[in-house]
């Protein structure tokens, strides 16, 4: 189900709670909402659709991916960039990392660890910031 985009900075500033298997339908809604906005959006976090849970969805080389409870374990090669967000007007400068190592759970809540780089790494960092209540 496609949900409305949350644009409330107070809500978006809240740190997300851990996701669990009862949040599978929420993850589907998040992915449906991302796909509905794919012309202007490459990633979303659950708080962007009004639910403060640690779930992100994003576009990558193989299509679209959903992560439950993602966390960055390692990051390297910092660079400065400017990003926009579907939930917030305008764009903002930020520091990102070219290479990140992420631990998360998949849809079956099996733990995964993978290193991402480039554009995909930047998207993941932006969405994890949303989970942390960091507004970029």
PDB file of C-alpha atoms in Angstrom:
ATOM      1  CA  UNK A   1       0.000   0.000   0.000  1.00  0.00           C
ATOM      2  CA  UNK A   2       1.353   3.422  -0.933  1.00  0.00           C
ATOM      3  CA  UNK A   3       1.458   5.697   2.109  1.00  0.00           C
ATOM      4  CA  UNK A   4       1.614   9.456   2.494  1.00  0.00           C
ATOM      5  CA  UNK A   5       5.071  11.027   2.899  1.00  0.00           C
ATOM      6  CA  UNK A   6       5.716  12.436   6.389  1.00  0.00           C
ATOM      7  CA  UNK A   7       7.143  15.957   6.287  1.00  0.00           C
ATOM      8  CA  UNK A   8       7.049  16.745  10.022  1.00  0.00           C
ATOM      9  CA  UNK A   9      10.627  17.526  11.161  1.00  0.00           C
ATOM     10  CA  UNK A  10       9.757  16.866  14.818  1.00  0.00           C
ATOM     11  CA  UNK A  11       8.568  13.326  14.004  1.00  0.00           C
ATOM     12  CA  UNK A  12      11.461  12.734  11.598  1.00  0.00           C
ATOM     13  CA  UNK A  13      13.919  13.716  14.359  1.00  0.00           C
ATOM     14  CA  UNK A  14      12.856  10.797  16.566  1.00  0.00           C
ATOM     15  CA  UNK A  15      15.200   7.824  16.773  1.00  0.00           C
ATOM     16  CA  UNK A  16      13.557   4.720  15.318  1.00  0.00           C
ATOM     17  CA  UNK A  17      12.732   1.616  17.349  1.00  0.00           C
ATOM     18  CA  UNK A  18      13.990  -1.837  16.361  1.00  0.00           C
ATOM     19  CA  UNK A  19      11.912  -3.635  13.748  1.00  0.00           C
ATOM     20  CA  UNK A  20      10.625  -7.186  14.204  1.00  0.00           C
ATOM     21  CA  UNK A  21       8.862  -9.826  12.139  1.00  0.00           C
ATOM     22  CA  UNK A  22       5.493  -8.148  12.828  1.00  0.00           C
ATOM     23  CA  UNK A  23       6.745  -5.249  10.652  1.00  0.00           C
ATOM     24  CA  UNK A  24       6.825  -7.225   7.376  1.00  0.00           C
ATOM     25  CA  UNK A  25       3.681  -5.506   6.057  1.00  0.00           C
ATOM     26  CA  UNK A  26       5.177  -2.122   6.960  1.00  0.00           C
ATOM     27  CA  UNK A  27       8.269  -3.002   4.894  1.00  0.00           C
ATOM     28  CA  UNK A  28       6.012  -3.862   1.939  1.00  0.00           C
ATOM     29  CA  UNK A  29       4.259  -0.502   2.303  1.00  0.00           C
ATOM     30  CA  UNK A  30       7.640   1.244   2.444  1.00  0.00           C
ATOM     31  CA  UNK A  31       8.769  -0.451  -0.758  1.00  0.00           C
ATOM     32  CA  UNK A  32       5.415   0.271  -2.479  1.00  0.00           C
ATOM     33  CA  UNK A  33       5.730   3.941  -1.489  1.00  0.00           C
ATOM     34  CA  UNK A  34       9.328   4.111  -2.741  1.00  0.00           C
ATOM     35  CA  UNK A  35       8.312   2.565  -6.064  1.00  0.00           C
ATOM     36  CA  UNK A  36       5.461   5.080  -6.382  1.00  0.00           C
ATOM     37  CA  UNK A  37       8.046   7.881  -6.030  1.00  0.00           C
ATOM     38  CA  UNK A  38      10.881   6.257  -8.013  1.00  0.00           C
ATOM     39  CA  UNK A  39      11.090   9.186 -10.441  1.00  0.00           C
ATOM     40  CA  UNK A  40      12.399  11.452  -7.674  1.00  0.00           C
ATOM     41  CA  UNK A  41      13.502   9.147  -4.864  1.00  0.00           C
ATOM     42  CA  UNK A  42      16.061   6.322  -4.548  1.00  0.00           C
ATOM     43  CA  UNK A  43      15.605   5.366  -0.907  1.00  0.00           C
ATOM     44  CA  UNK A  44      13.244   5.673   2.044  1.00  0.00           C
ATOM     45  CA  UNK A  45      13.172   4.956   5.756  1.00  0.00           C
ATOM     46  CA  UNK A  46      10.017   3.906   7.607  1.00  0.00           C
ATOM     47  CA  UNK A  47       9.740   7.219   9.446  1.00  0.00           C
ATOM     48  CA  UNK A  48       9.231   8.873   6.061  1.00  0.00           C
ATOM     49  CA  UNK A  49       5.867   7.091   5.911  1.00  0.00           C
ATOM     50  CA  UNK A  50       4.998   7.916   9.493  1.00  0.00           C
ATOM     51  CA  UNK A  51       6.249   4.846  11.391  1.00  0.00           C
ATOM     52  CA  UNK A  52       9.318   5.128  13.598  1.00  0.00           C
ATOM     53  CA  UNK A  53      10.898   1.696  12.936  1.00  0.00           C
ATOM     54  CA  UNK A  54      14.418   0.765  11.755  1.00  0.00           C
ATOM     55  CA  UNK A  55      13.516  -0.282   8.228  1.00  0.00           C
ATOM     56  CA  UNK A  56      14.949   1.120   5.013  1.00  0.00           C
ATOM     57  CA  UNK A  57      14.273   0.428   1.346  1.00  0.00           C
ATOM     58  CA  UNK A  58      16.477   1.557  -1.512  1.00  0.00           C
ATOM     59  CA  UNK A  59      17.446   1.114  -5.109  1.00  0.00           C
ATOM     60  CA  UNK A  60      20.673  -0.756  -5.840  1.00  0.00           C
ATOM     61  CA  UNK A  61      22.314  -2.459  -8.803  1.00  0.00           C
ATOM     62  CA  UNK A  62      20.176  -5.607  -8.502  1.00  0.00           C
ATOM     63  CA  UNK A  63      16.864  -3.759  -8.127  1.00  0.00           C
ATOM     64  CA  UNK A  64      15.341  -2.774  -4.787  1.00  0.00           C
ATOM     65  CA  UNK A  65      16.387  -3.937  -1.347  1.00  0.00           C
ATOM     66  CA  UNK A  66      14.857  -3.784   2.145  1.00  0.00           C
ATOM     67  CA  UNK A  67      16.923  -3.833   5.340  1.00  0.00           C
ATOM     68  CA  UNK A  68      15.594  -4.376   8.849  1.00  0.00           C
ATOM     69  CA  UNK A  69      17.628  -2.895  11.718  1.00  0.00           C
ATOM     70  CA  UNK A  70      20.571  -1.751   9.576  1.00  0.00           C
ATOM     71  CA  UNK A  71      23.724  -0.471  11.233  1.00  0.00           C
ATOM     72  CA  UNK A  72      27.019   0.711   9.808  1.00  0.00           C
ATOM     73  CA  UNK A  73      29.928  -1.302  11.196  1.00  0.00           C
ATOM     74  CA  UNK A  74      32.760   0.369   9.313  1.00  0.00           C
ATOM     75  CA  UNK A  75      33.181   3.368   7.002  1.00  0.00           C
ATOM     76  CA  UNK A  76      36.085   4.747   4.982  1.00  0.00           C
ATOM     77  CA  UNK A  77      36.998   7.361   2.389  1.00  0.00           C
ATOM     78  CA  UNK A  78      34.969  10.409   3.515  1.00  0.00           C
ATOM     79  CA  UNK A  79      33.767  12.979   1.000  1.00  0.00           C
ATOM     80  CA  UNK A  80      31.518  16.046   1.017  1.00  0.00           C
ATOM     81  CA  UNK A  81      28.264  16.031  -0.921  1.00  0.00           C
ATOM     82  CA  UNK A  82      24.842  17.663  -1.049  1.00  0.00           C
ATOM     83  CA  UNK A  83      21.592  15.705  -0.701  1.00  0.00           C
ATOM     84  CA  UNK A  84      17.900  16.298  -1.013  1.00  0.00           C
ATOM     85  CA  UNK A  85      15.095  14.393   0.664  1.00  0.00           C
ATOM     86  CA  UNK A  86      11.484  13.670  -0.232  1.00  0.00           C
ATOM     87  CA  UNK A  87      10.459  14.534   3.346  1.00  0.00           C
ATOM     88  CA  UNK A  88      12.321  17.845   3.600  1.00  0.00           C
ATOM     89  CA  UNK A  89      12.493  20.857   1.269  1.00  0.00           C
ATOM     90  CA  UNK A  90      15.756  21.858  -0.390  1.00  0.00           C
ATOM     91  CA  UNK A  91      19.130  20.184  -0.118  1.00  0.00           C
ATOM     92  CA  UNK A  92      21.819  20.088   2.543  1.00  0.00           C
ATOM     93  CA  UNK A  93      25.564  19.524   2.646  1.00  0.00           C
ATOM     94  CA  UNK A  94      26.824  16.441   4.447  1.00  0.00           C
ATOM     95  CA  UNK A  95      29.801  14.138   4.809  1.00  0.00           C
ATOM     96  CA  UNK A  96      29.418  10.626   3.430  1.00  0.00           C
ATOM     97  CA  UNK A  97      31.766   7.677   3.067  1.00  0.00           C
ATOM     98  CA  UNK A  98      32.656   5.977  -0.197  1.00  0.00           C
ATOM     99  CA  UNK A  99      32.790   2.491   1.387  1.00  0.00           C
ATOM    100  CA  UNK A 100      30.635   1.196   4.253  1.00  0.00           C
ATOM    101  CA  UNK A 101      30.179  -2.195   5.887  1.00  0.00           C
ATOM    102  CA  UNK A 102      26.579  -2.775   7.003  1.00  0.00           C
ATOM    103  CA  UNK A 103      24.919  -5.383   9.221  1.00  0.00           C
ATOM    104  CA  UNK A 104      21.146  -5.861   8.870  1.00  0.00           C
ATOM    105  CA  UNK A 105      18.406  -8.463   8.865  1.00  0.00           C
ATOM    106  CA  UNK A 106      16.633  -9.610   5.723  1.00  0.00           C
ATOM    107  CA  UNK A 107      12.896 -10.313   5.335  1.00  0.00           C
ATOM    108  CA  UNK A 108      13.334 -13.654   7.164  1.00  0.00           C
ATOM    109  CA  UNK A 109      15.211 -11.844   9.944  1.00  0.00           C
ATOM    110  CA  UNK A 110      18.445 -13.602   9.091  1.00  0.00           C
ATOM    111  CA  UNK A 111      21.509 -11.476   9.820  1.00  0.00           C
ATOM    112  CA  UNK A 112      23.512 -10.273   6.842  1.00  0.00           C
ATOM    113  CA  UNK A 113      26.745  -8.300   6.521  1.00  0.00           C
ATOM    114  CA  UNK A 114      27.949  -6.728   3.288  1.00  0.00           C
ATOM    115  CA  UNK A 115      30.236  -3.961   2.084  1.00  0.00           C
ATOM    116  CA  UNK A 116      28.663  -1.336  -0.186  1.00  0.00           C
ATOM    117  CA  UNK A 117      30.361   1.438  -2.123  1.00  0.00           C
ATOM    118  CA  UNK A 118      29.633   4.489  -4.237  1.00  0.00           C
ATOM    119  CA  UNK A 119      26.088   5.671  -4.862  1.00  0.00           C
ATOM    120  CA  UNK A 120      24.478   2.703  -3.070  1.00  0.00           C
ATOM    121  CA  UNK A 121      26.585   3.390   0.032  1.00  0.00           C
ATOM    122  CA  UNK A 122      25.486   7.032  -0.023  1.00  0.00           C
ATOM    123  CA  UNK A 123      21.801   6.087  -0.220  1.00  0.00           C
ATOM    124  CA  UNK A 124      22.129   3.618   2.668  1.00  0.00           C
ATOM    125  CA  UNK A 125      23.887   6.247   4.821  1.00  0.00           C
ATOM    126  CA  UNK A 126      21.115   8.768   4.177  1.00  0.00           C
ATOM    127  CA  UNK A 127      18.389   6.279   5.126  1.00  0.00           C
ATOM    128  CA  UNK A 128      20.223   5.080   8.248  1.00  0.00           C
ATOM    129  CA  UNK A 129      20.506   8.750   9.274  1.00  0.00           C
ATOM    130  CA  UNK A 130      16.689   8.831   9.101  1.00  0.00           C
ATOM    131  CA  UNK A 131      16.587   5.825  11.465  1.00  0.00           C
ATOM    132  CA  UNK A 132      18.826   7.740  13.865  1.00  0.00           C
ATOM    133  CA  UNK A 133      16.627  10.849  13.713  1.00  0.00           C
ATOM    134  CA  UNK A 134      19.326  12.801  11.871  1.00  0.00           C
ATOM    135  CA  UNK A 135      17.830  15.236   9.359  1.00  0.00           C
ATOM    136  CA  UNK A 136      20.020  15.797   6.318  1.00  0.00           C
TER     137      UNK A 136
END
